[in-house]
PDB file of C-alpha atoms in Angstrom:
ATOM      1  CA  UNK C   1      -9.541  -1.448  30.974  1.00  0.00           C
ATOM      2  CA  UNK C   2     -11.010   0.691  28.135  1.00  0.00           C
ATOM      3  CA  UNK C   3     -10.536   1.632  24.694  1.00  0.00           C
ATOM      4  CA  UNK C   4     -10.814   0.151  21.050  1.00  0.00           C
ATOM      5  CA  UNK C   5     -12.534  -3.020  20.179  1.00  0.00           C
ATOM      6  CA  UNK C   6     -12.812  -5.236  23.289  1.00  0.00           C
ATOM      7  CA  UNK C   7     -13.211  -8.952  22.719  1.00  0.00           C
ATOM      8  CA  UNK C   8     -12.430 -11.854  25.264  1.00  0.00           C
ATOM      9  CA  UNK C   9     -10.480 -14.809  24.594  1.00  0.00           C
ATOM     10  CA  UNK C  10     -10.635 -17.187  27.636  1.00  0.00           C
ATOM     11  CA  UNK C  11      -9.671 -15.895  30.682  1.00  0.00           C
ATOM     12  CA  UNK C  12      -8.177 -13.261  28.525  1.00  0.00           C
ATOM     13  CA  UNK C  13      -9.739  -9.424  26.788  1.00  0.00           C
ATOM     14  CA  UNK C  14      -8.068  -8.252  24.122  1.00  0.00           C
ATOM     15  CA  UNK C  15      -8.489  -4.346  23.313  1.00  0.00           C
ATOM     16  CA  UNK C  16      -8.021  -4.161  19.110  1.00  0.00           C
ATOM     17  CA  UNK C  17      -6.709   0.078  18.161  1.00  0.00           C
ATOM     18  CA  UNK C  18      -7.397  -0.149  14.196  1.00  0.00           C
ATOM     19  CA  UNK C  19      -7.330   4.210  14.771  1.00  0.00           C
ATOM     20  CA  UNK C  20      -6.174   5.873  17.475  1.00  0.00           C
ATOM     21  CA  UNK C  21      -7.843   6.577  20.418  1.00  0.00           C
ATOM     22  CA  UNK C  22      -6.708   5.721  24.224  1.00  0.00           C
ATOM     23  CA  UNK C  23      -6.294   2.566  26.852  1.00  0.00           C
ATOM     24  CA  UNK C  24      -7.559   3.480  30.229  1.00  0.00           C
ATOM     25  CA  UNK C  25      -6.613   1.228  32.855  1.00  0.00           C
ATOM     26  CA  UNK C  26      -9.045   1.820  35.767  1.00  0.00           C
ATOM     27  CA  UNK C  27      -8.179  -1.380  38.019  1.00  0.00           C
ATOM     28  CA  UNK C  28      -4.160  -2.246  38.568  1.00  0.00           C
ATOM     29  CA  UNK C  29      -4.620  -5.706  39.152  1.00  0.00           C
ATOM     30  CA  UNK C  30      -3.870  -8.483  41.547  1.00  0.00           C
ATOM     31  CA  UNK C  31      -0.594  -9.673  41.672  1.00  0.00           C
ATOM     32  CA  UNK C  32      -1.408 -12.786  42.190  1.00  0.00           C
ATOM     33  CA  UNK C  33      -3.065 -13.017  38.896  1.00  0.00           C
ATOM     34  CA  UNK C  34      -2.030 -10.517  36.494  1.00  0.00           C
ATOM     35  CA  UNK C  35      -0.599  -6.822  36.654  1.00  0.00           C
ATOM     36  CA  UNK C  36       1.032  -7.060  33.166  1.00  0.00           C
ATOM     37  CA  UNK C  37      -0.420  -6.912  29.002  1.00  0.00           C
ATOM     38  CA  UNK C  38       1.033  -8.013  26.305  1.00  0.00           C
ATOM     39  CA  UNK C  39       1.024  -5.841  23.140  1.00  0.00           C
ATOM     40  CA  UNK C  40       1.698  -5.863  19.363  1.00  0.00           C
ATOM     41  CA  UNK C  41       2.398  -2.944  17.857  1.00  0.00           C
ATOM     42  CA  UNK C  42       2.822  -2.405  14.215  1.00  0.00           C
ATOM     43  CA  UNK C  43       3.637   0.917  12.397  1.00  0.00           C
ATOM     44  CA  UNK C  44       1.970   1.948   8.696  1.00  0.00           C
ATOM     45  CA  UNK C  45       3.623   0.555   5.789  1.00  0.00           C
ATOM     46  CA  UNK C  46       5.926   2.688   3.096  1.00  0.00           C
ATOM     47  CA  UNK C  47       4.325   3.637   0.453  1.00  0.00           C
ATOM     48  CA  UNK C  48       5.654   1.968  -3.163  1.00  0.00           C
ATOM     49  CA  UNK C  49       7.576   4.217  -5.711  1.00  0.00           C
ATOM     50  CA  UNK C  50       7.087   5.710  -9.158  1.00  0.00           C
ATOM     51  CA  UNK C  51       8.810   5.911 -12.001  1.00  0.00           C
ATOM     52  CA  UNK C  52       9.660   4.077 -15.507  1.00  0.00           C
ATOM     53  CA  UNK C  53      12.597   2.278 -14.537  1.00  0.00           C
ATOM     54  CA  UNK C  54      13.016  -0.403 -12.147  1.00  0.00           C
ATOM     55  CA  UNK C  55      11.680   0.750  -8.721  1.00  0.00           C
ATOM     56  CA  UNK C  56      11.718  -0.654  -5.101  1.00  0.00           C
ATOM     57  CA  UNK C  57       8.766  -1.571  -3.138  1.00  0.00           C
ATOM     58  CA  UNK C  58       7.553  -0.109   0.476  1.00  0.00           C
ATOM     59  CA  UNK C  59       8.755  -1.856   3.344  1.00  0.00           C
ATOM     60  CA  UNK C  60       6.694  -3.025   6.173  1.00  0.00           C
ATOM     61  CA  UNK C  61       5.997  -0.802   9.233  1.00  0.00           C
ATOM     62  CA  UNK C  62       7.565  -1.848  12.293  1.00  0.00           C
ATOM     63  CA  UNK C  63       6.335  -5.304  14.109  1.00  0.00           C
ATOM     64  CA  UNK C  64       7.225  -5.499  17.480  1.00  0.00           C
ATOM     65  CA  UNK C  65       5.306  -7.618  20.149  1.00  0.00           C
ATOM     66  CA  UNK C  66       5.321  -8.897  23.543  1.00  0.00           C
ATOM     67  CA  UNK C  67       3.259 -12.077  22.795  1.00  0.00           C
ATOM     68  CA  UNK C  68       3.159 -14.937  22.993  1.00  0.00           C
ATOM     69  CA  UNK C  69       5.925 -14.295  26.202  1.00  0.00           C
ATOM     70  CA  UNK C  70       8.577 -14.580  26.390  1.00  0.00           C
ATOM     71  CA  UNK C  71       9.321 -12.617  23.644  1.00  0.00           C
ATOM     72  CA  UNK C  72      10.005  -9.841  25.509  1.00  0.00           C
ATOM     73  CA  UNK C  73       7.892 -10.159  28.837  1.00  0.00           C
ATOM     74  CA  UNK C  74       4.393  -8.918  30.013  1.00  0.00           C
ATOM     75  CA  UNK C  75       4.522  -4.931  30.205  1.00  0.00           C
ATOM     76  CA  UNK C  76       3.809  -3.762  33.401  1.00  0.00           C
ATOM     77  CA  UNK C  77       0.845  -1.516  33.566  1.00  0.00           C
ATOM     78  CA  UNK C  78      -0.957   1.124  36.042  1.00  0.00           C
ATOM     79  CA  UNK C  79      -3.935   3.232  36.737  1.00  0.00           C
ATOM     80  CA  UNK C  80      -3.998   5.836  33.692  1.00  0.00           C
ATOM     81  CA  UNK C  81      -4.920   6.365  30.181  1.00  0.00           C
ATOM     82  CA  UNK C  82      -2.047   5.271  27.594  1.00  0.00           C
ATOM     83  CA  UNK C  83      -2.478   7.096  24.614  1.00  0.00           C
ATOM     84  CA  UNK C  84      -3.024   4.845  21.542  1.00  0.00           C
ATOM     85  CA  UNK C  85      -1.527   5.831  18.202  1.00  0.00           C
ATOM     86  CA  UNK C  86      -1.978   3.737  14.845  1.00  0.00           C
ATOM     87  CA  UNK C  87       0.170   4.970  12.342  1.00  0.00           C
ATOM     88  CA  UNK C  88      -1.018   5.481   8.256  1.00  0.00           C
ATOM     89  CA  UNK C  89       0.279   4.262   5.461  1.00  0.00           C
ATOM     90  CA  UNK C  90       3.089   6.213   3.354  1.00  0.00           C
ATOM     91  CA  UNK C  91       1.682   7.505  -0.310  1.00  0.00           C
ATOM     92  CA  UNK C  92       3.258   6.035  -2.882  1.00  0.00           C
ATOM     93  CA  UNK C  93       4.840   7.741  -6.209  1.00  0.00           C
ATOM     94  CA  UNK C  94       2.314   9.481  -7.814  1.00  0.00           C
ATOM     95  CA  UNK C  95      -0.005   8.726 -10.953  1.00  0.00           C
ATOM     96  CA  UNK C  96       0.904   9.746 -13.360  1.00  0.00           C
ATOM     97  CA  UNK C  97       3.903  11.203 -12.140  1.00  0.00           C
ATOM     98  CA  UNK C  98       6.033  14.218 -12.894  1.00  0.00           C
ATOM     99  CA  UNK C  99       9.336  12.655 -12.089  1.00  0.00           C
ATOM    100  CA  UNK C 100      10.516   9.603 -10.890  1.00  0.00           C
ATOM    101  CA  UNK C 101       9.688   9.642  -6.961  1.00  0.00           C
ATOM    102  CA  UNK C 102      10.403   7.759  -3.809  1.00  0.00           C
ATOM    103  CA  UNK C 103       7.418   6.392  -1.952  1.00  0.00           C
ATOM    104  CA  UNK C 104       6.727   7.810   1.389  1.00  0.00           C
ATOM    105  CA  UNK C 105       7.922   7.029   4.811  1.00  0.00           C
ATOM    106  CA  UNK C 106       4.420   5.113   6.850  1.00  0.00           C
ATOM    107  CA  UNK C 107       4.018   6.661  10.066  1.00  0.00           C
ATOM    108  CA  UNK C 108       4.575   4.864  13.816  1.00  0.00           C
ATOM    109  CA  UNK C 109       2.446   3.584  15.952  1.00  0.00           C
ATOM    110  CA  UNK C 110       2.754   3.631  19.732  1.00  0.00           C
ATOM    111  CA  UNK C 111       1.826   2.316  23.078  1.00  0.00           C
ATOM    112  CA  UNK C 112       3.296   3.871  26.231  1.00  0.00           C
ATOM    113  CA  UNK C 113       7.152   3.511  25.810  1.00  0.00           C
ATOM    114  CA  UNK C 114       6.385   1.116  22.863  1.00  0.00           C
ATOM    115  CA  UNK C 115       7.097   2.810  19.225  1.00  0.00           C
ATOM    116  CA  UNK C 116       7.387   0.879  15.970  1.00  0.00           C
ATOM    117  CA  UNK C 117       8.622   2.988  13.115  1.00  0.00           C
ATOM    118  CA  UNK C 118       6.760   3.488   9.851  1.00  0.00           C
ATOM    119  CA  UNK C 119       8.281   1.262   7.151  1.00  0.00           C
ATOM    120  CA  UNK C 120      10.566   3.066   4.573  1.00  0.00           C
ATOM    121  CA  UNK C 121       9.370   4.208   1.295  1.00  0.00           C
ATOM    122  CA  UNK C 122      10.357   2.090  -2.119  1.00  0.00           C
ATOM    123  CA  UNK C 123      13.220   3.800  -3.643  1.00  0.00           C
ATOM    124  CA  UNK C 124      13.458   5.319  -7.473  1.00  0.00           C
ATOM    125  CA  UNK C 125      16.072   7.835  -7.317  1.00  0.00           C
ATOM    126  CA  UNK C 126      17.214   8.421  -3.862  1.00  0.00           C
ATOM    127  CA  UNK C 127      18.711   9.488  -1.587  1.00  0.00           C
ATOM    128  CA  UNK C 128      18.321   6.595  -0.069  1.00  0.00           C
ATOM    129  CA  UNK C 129      19.307   7.789   3.673  1.00  0.00           C
ATOM    130  CA  UNK C 130      16.190  10.348   3.465  1.00  0.00           C
ATOM    131  CA  UNK C 131      13.640   7.530   2.267  1.00  0.00           C
ATOM    132  CA  UNK C 132      14.671   4.081   2.434  1.00  0.00           C
ATOM    133  CA  UNK C 133      15.110   3.437   6.142  1.00  0.00           C
ATOM    134  CA  UNK C 134      12.100   2.814   8.245  1.00  0.00           C
ATOM    135  CA  UNK C 135      10.746  -0.321  10.744  1.00  0.00           C
ATOM    136  CA  UNK C 136      11.580  -2.068   7.566  1.00  0.00           C
ATOM    137  CA  UNK C 137      13.416  -0.602   4.692  1.00  0.00           C
ATOM    138  CA  UNK C 138      12.198  -0.002   1.226  1.00  0.00           C
ATOM    139  CA  UNK C 139      13.634  -1.974  -1.707  1.00  0.00           C
ATOM    140  CA  UNK C 140      15.885  -0.413  -3.857  1.00  0.00           C
ATOM    141  CA  UNK C 141      15.705   0.922  -7.648  1.00  0.00           C
ATOM    142  CA  UNK C 142      18.199   0.629 -10.462  1.00  0.00           C
ATOM    143  CA  UNK C 143      19.593   3.567  -9.374  1.00  0.00           C
ATOM    144  CA  UNK C 144      20.334   3.074  -6.007  1.00  0.00           C
ATOM    145  CA  UNK C 145      21.382  -0.361  -5.888  1.00  0.00           C
ATOM    146  CA  UNK C 146      20.881  -1.156  -2.301  1.00  0.00           C
ATOM    147  CA  UNK C 147      17.393  -0.529  -0.508  1.00  0.00           C
ATOM    148  CA  UNK C 148      16.527   1.178   2.549  1.00  0.00           C
ATOM    149  CA  UNK C 149      17.747  -0.164   6.089  1.00  0.00           C
ATOM    150  CA  UNK C 150      15.462  -2.164   8.443  1.00  0.00           C
ATOM    151  CA  UNK C 151      14.953  -1.979  12.199  1.00  0.00           C
ATOM    152  CA  UNK C 152      15.671   1.634  12.218  1.00  0.00           C
ATOM    153  CA  UNK C 153      16.088   3.409  15.236  1.00  0.00           C
ATOM    154  CA  UNK C 154      17.521  -0.244  16.318  1.00  0.00           C
ATOM    155  CA  UNK C 155      15.687  -2.133  18.631  1.00  0.00           C
ATOM    156  CA  UNK C 156      15.664  -5.490  20.365  1.00  0.00           C
ATOM    157  CA  UNK C 157      14.324  -8.160  19.520  1.00  0.00           C
ATOM    158  CA  UNK C 158      14.307  -6.540  15.589  1.00  0.00           C
ATOM    159  CA  UNK C 159      11.045  -4.946  14.129  1.00  0.00           C
ATOM    160  CA  UNK C 160      12.028  -5.659  10.687  1.00  0.00           C
ATOM    161  CA  UNK C 161      14.536  -6.157   7.910  1.00  0.00           C
ATOM    162  CA  UNK C 162      16.170  -4.292   4.804  1.00  0.00           C
ATOM    163  CA  UNK C 163      15.053  -4.202   1.567  1.00  0.00           C
ATOM    164  CA  UNK C 164      16.023  -6.077  -1.688  1.00  0.00           C
ATOM    165  CA  UNK C 165      18.089  -4.483  -4.357  1.00  0.00           C
ATOM    166  CA  UNK C 166      18.103  -3.265  -7.472  1.00  0.00           C
ATOM    167  CA  UNK C 167      20.060  -3.002 -10.501  1.00  0.00           C
ATOM    168  CA  UNK C 168      20.652  -1.792 -14.018  1.00  0.00           C
ATOM    169  CA  UNK C 169      21.030  -5.102 -15.928  1.00  0.00           C
ATOM    170  CA  UNK C 170      20.913  -3.531 -19.361  1.00  0.00           C
ATOM    171  CA  UNK C 171      19.769  -1.356 -21.954  1.00  0.00           C
ATOM    172  CA  UNK C 172      16.217  -1.166 -21.630  1.00  0.00           C
ATOM    173  CA  UNK C 173      16.237  -3.702 -18.815  1.00  0.00           C
ATOM    174  CA  UNK C 174      16.619  -2.757 -15.173  1.00  0.00           C
ATOM    175  CA  UNK C 175      15.067  -4.613 -11.716  1.00  0.00           C
ATOM    176  CA  UNK C 176      13.084  -2.898  -8.696  1.00  0.00           C
ATOM    177  CA  UNK C 177      13.925  -4.546  -5.573  1.00  0.00           C
ATOM    178  CA  UNK C 178      10.939  -5.398  -3.081  1.00  0.00           C
ATOM    179  CA  UNK C 179      10.290  -3.914   0.613  1.00  0.00           C
ATOM    180  CA  UNK C 180      11.966  -5.389   3.267  1.00  0.00           C
ATOM    181  CA  UNK C 181       8.819  -7.165   5.743  1.00  0.00           C
ATOM    182  CA  UNK C 182       9.121  -8.167   9.732  1.00  0.00           C
ATOM    183  CA  UNK C 183      10.093 -11.790   8.749  1.00  0.00           C
ATOM    184  CA  UNK C 184      12.367 -11.621   5.882  1.00  0.00           C
ATOM    185  CA  UNK C 185      14.811  -8.811   3.895  1.00  0.00           C
ATOM    186  CA  UNK C 186      12.966  -8.132   0.302  1.00  0.00           C
ATOM    187  CA  UNK C 187      13.690  -9.855  -2.795  1.00  0.00           C
ATOM    188  CA  UNK C 188      15.909  -8.852  -4.679  1.00  0.00           C
ATOM    189  CA  UNK C 189      15.012  -7.854  -8.970  1.00  0.00           C
ATOM    190  CA  UNK C 190      15.401 -10.964 -10.688  1.00  0.00           C
ATOM    191  CA  UNK C 191      18.392 -10.874 -13.195  1.00  0.00           C
ATOM    192  CA  UNK C 192      17.964 -14.015 -15.515  1.00  0.00           C
ATOM    193  CA  UNK C 193      14.305 -13.701 -16.544  1.00  0.00           C
ATOM    194  CA  UNK C 194      11.900 -11.869 -18.277  1.00  0.00           C
ATOM    195  CA  UNK C 195      10.081 -10.441 -15.060  1.00  0.00           C
ATOM    196  CA  UNK C 196      11.927  -8.060 -12.846  1.00  0.00           C
ATOM    197  CA  UNK C 197      10.385  -7.114 -10.272  1.00  0.00           C
ATOM    198  CA  UNK C 198      11.273  -8.234  -6.540  1.00  0.00           C
ATOM    199  CA  UNK C 199       9.206  -9.762  -4.421  1.00  0.00           C
ATOM    200  CA  UNK C 200       8.348  -8.033  -0.826  1.00  0.00           C
ATOM    201  CA  UNK C 201       9.837  -9.534   2.470  1.00  0.00           C
ATOM    202  CA  UNK C 202       7.896 -11.852   4.682  1.00  0.00           C
ATOM    203  CA  UNK C 203       5.566 -11.065   7.384  1.00  0.00           C
ATOM    204  CA  UNK C 204       4.803 -12.642  10.524  1.00  0.00           C
ATOM    205  CA  UNK C 205       2.098 -14.683  12.218  1.00  0.00           C
ATOM    206  CA  UNK C 206       0.483 -13.503  15.634  1.00  0.00           C
ATOM    207  CA  UNK C 207      -1.943 -15.350  17.769  1.00  0.00           C
ATOM    208  CA  UNK C 208      -2.433 -12.150  19.865  1.00  0.00           C
ATOM    209  CA  UNK C 209      -5.769 -11.573  18.852  1.00  0.00           C
ATOM    210  CA  UNK C 210      -6.813 -15.245  19.655  1.00  0.00           C
ATOM    211  CA  UNK C 211      -5.814 -16.903  16.401  1.00  0.00           C
ATOM    212  CA  UNK C 212      -3.121 -16.418  14.091  1.00  0.00           C
ATOM    213  CA  UNK C 213      -3.113 -13.312  11.455  1.00  0.00           C
ATOM    214  CA  UNK C 214      -0.061 -12.685   9.264  1.00  0.00           C
ATOM    215  CA  UNK C 215       1.217  -9.024   8.863  1.00  0.00           C
ATOM    216  CA  UNK C 216       3.595  -6.524   8.245  1.00  0.00           C
ATOM    217  CA  UNK C 217       4.911  -8.194   4.561  1.00  0.00           C
ATOM    218  CA  UNK C 218       7.072  -5.632   2.277  1.00  0.00           C
ATOM    219  CA  UNK C 219       5.659  -4.297  -1.401  1.00  0.00           C
ATOM    220  CA  UNK C 220       6.431  -6.368  -4.751  1.00  0.00           C
ATOM    221  CA  UNK C 221       8.839  -4.251  -6.755  1.00  0.00           C
ATOM    222  CA  UNK C 222       8.602  -3.351 -10.566  1.00  0.00           C
ATOM    223  CA  UNK C 223      10.970  -3.279 -13.515  1.00  0.00           C
ATOM    224  CA  UNK C 224      11.410  -3.166 -17.147  1.00  0.00           C
ATOM    225  CA  UNK C 225      12.628  -5.214 -19.930  1.00  0.00           C
ATOM    226  CA  UNK C 226      13.382  -4.481 -22.789  1.00  0.00           C
ATOM    227  CA  UNK C 227      11.949  -1.277 -22.491  1.00  0.00           C
ATOM    228  CA  UNK C 228       8.290  -2.310 -21.194  1.00  0.00           C
ATOM    229  CA  UNK C 229       7.177  -2.034 -17.572  1.00  0.00           C
ATOM    230  CA  UNK C 230       7.095  -5.719 -15.593  1.00  0.00           C
ATOM    231  CA  UNK C 231       5.051  -6.076 -12.677  1.00  0.00           C
ATOM    232  CA  UNK C 232       4.937  -9.095 -10.136  1.00  0.00           C
ATOM    233  CA  UNK C 233       0.841 -10.135  -9.159  1.00  0.00           C
ATOM    234  CA  UNK C 234       1.756 -12.249  -6.760  1.00  0.00           C
ATOM    235  CA  UNK C 235       1.861 -10.121  -3.124  1.00  0.00           C
ATOM    236  CA  UNK C 236       3.459 -11.600  -0.126  1.00  0.00           C
ATOM    237  CA  UNK C 237       0.751 -12.921   3.009  1.00  0.00           C
ATOM    238  CA  UNK C 238       0.879 -10.373   5.539  1.00  0.00           C
ATOM    239  CA  UNK C 239      -0.481  -7.076   3.426  1.00  0.00           C
ATOM    240  CA  UNK C 240       1.997  -5.899   1.191  1.00  0.00           C
ATOM    241  CA  UNK C 241       0.691  -4.712  -2.052  1.00  0.00           C
ATOM    242  CA  UNK C 242       1.574  -6.395  -5.450  1.00  0.00           C
ATOM    243  CA  UNK C 243       3.319  -4.039  -8.299  1.00  0.00           C
ATOM    244  CA  UNK C 244       0.901  -0.743  -8.370  1.00  0.00           C
ATOM    245  CA  UNK C 245      -1.473  -1.948  -5.821  1.00  0.00           C
ATOM    246  CA  UNK C 246      -1.860  -0.391  -1.893  1.00  0.00           C
ATOM    247  CA  UNK C 247      -0.887  -2.295   1.506  1.00  0.00           C
ATOM    248  CA  UNK C 248      -3.654  -3.790   3.179  1.00  0.00           C
ATOM    249  CA  UNK C 249      -5.238  -1.461   6.099  1.00  0.00           C
ATOM    250  CA  UNK C 250      -4.291  -2.813   9.624  1.00  0.00           C
ATOM    251  CA  UNK C 251      -1.925  -4.662   8.816  1.00  0.00           C
ATOM    252  CA  UNK C 252       1.143  -2.617   8.068  1.00  0.00           C
ATOM    253  CA  UNK C 253       1.751  -4.140   4.767  1.00  0.00           C
ATOM    254  CA  UNK C 254       3.906  -1.974   2.695  1.00  0.00           C
ATOM    255  CA  UNK C 255       2.846  -0.727  -0.965  1.00  0.00           C
ATOM    256  CA  UNK C 256       3.670  -2.077  -4.642  1.00  0.00           C
ATOM    257  CA  UNK C 257       5.971   0.154  -7.116  1.00  0.00           C
ATOM    258  CA  UNK C 258       5.265   0.618 -10.424  1.00  0.00           C
ATOM    259  CA  UNK C 259       5.855   3.001 -13.345  1.00  0.00           C
ATOM    260  CA  UNK C 260       1.878   4.341 -13.760  1.00  0.00           C
ATOM    261  CA  UNK C 261       2.247   5.055  -9.696  1.00  0.00           C
ATOM    262  CA  UNK C 262       3.032   3.381  -6.790  1.00  0.00           C
ATOM    263  CA  UNK C 263       1.008   1.691  -4.153  1.00  0.00           C
ATOM    264  CA  UNK C 264       0.272   3.159  -0.743  1.00  0.00           C
ATOM    265  CA  UNK C 265       1.168   1.324   2.394  1.00  0.00           C
ATOM    266  CA  UNK C 266      -1.120   0.136   4.741  1.00  0.00           C
ATOM    267  CA  UNK C 267      -2.260   1.674   8.136  1.00  0.00           C
ATOM    268  CA  UNK C 268      -0.887  -0.188  11.258  1.00  0.00           C
ATOM    269  CA  UNK C 269      -2.359  -2.018  14.454  1.00  0.00           C
ATOM    270  CA  UNK C 270      -2.081  -2.019  17.719  1.00  0.00           C
ATOM    271  CA  UNK C 271      -3.571  -4.944  20.130  1.00  0.00           C
ATOM    272  CA  UNK C 272      -3.218  -5.333  23.360  1.00  0.00           C
ATOM    273  CA  UNK C 273      -4.342  -8.597  25.904  1.00  0.00           C
ATOM    274  CA  UNK C 274      -4.354  -9.013  29.318  1.00  0.00           C
ATOM    275  CA  UNK C 275      -6.037 -11.788  31.958  1.00  0.00           C
ATOM    276  CA  UNK C 276      -8.904 -10.610  33.729  1.00  0.00           C
ATOM    277  CA  UNK C 277      -9.996 -13.586  35.634  1.00  0.00           C
ATOM    278  CA  UNK C 278      -8.653 -17.006  36.435  1.00  0.00           C
TER     279      UNK C 278
END
């Protein structure tokens, strides 16, 4: 087959797509060897919200895989050209923000019949059903409370998790939730400390490229304490952004939210692996 950046790992070839392209199969393989491929399909992460109060981080892009087997089993391939779509990350709330704005949902990534949904945008002023759901959900704000619903649309195994909750704790004290990650729900905004920024949900490690790489973590939220902006400067491993920072490219990480402006989500990735010799 051709397409993407091709590497080898023992008896396997690995095609990595960091941008949209085509995976062209020119030989159907041998039933006594291999006629299937394994895949990792990660969508673009959602952007982090922007606003003066506590707002949510962007949700991670949907994370779907068949490696290592038997996660979902090998994927049958035939002699044909498979268009590959690598989803872009959603933009964050603008800086400077004229109003409190939600982050933008990430774009889907696609390989054949496998579609991973873009991560939900971080939430500031809702409405939640329009902005927050996605592969993993965007974090909630003090106005919306709950975060976006992950694994939307639903697939099995699940492609992601819900965004964390936000809350109004008291006058001048707000808290924003972290975006959901492929491995865990986004963290709720803390309620009992001076830091009121929820952490992004954990990503998931996968070794389809030959060594383990963690991808698809949620972006951090942000909040206010006593009228001052509070942030979480430590990103969750897996490409999600710290408060106000962009998600990492080709990880599907969510963007972090912040008062001055939210970070953009990271773009996705598609990896295809198959046995080419014994």
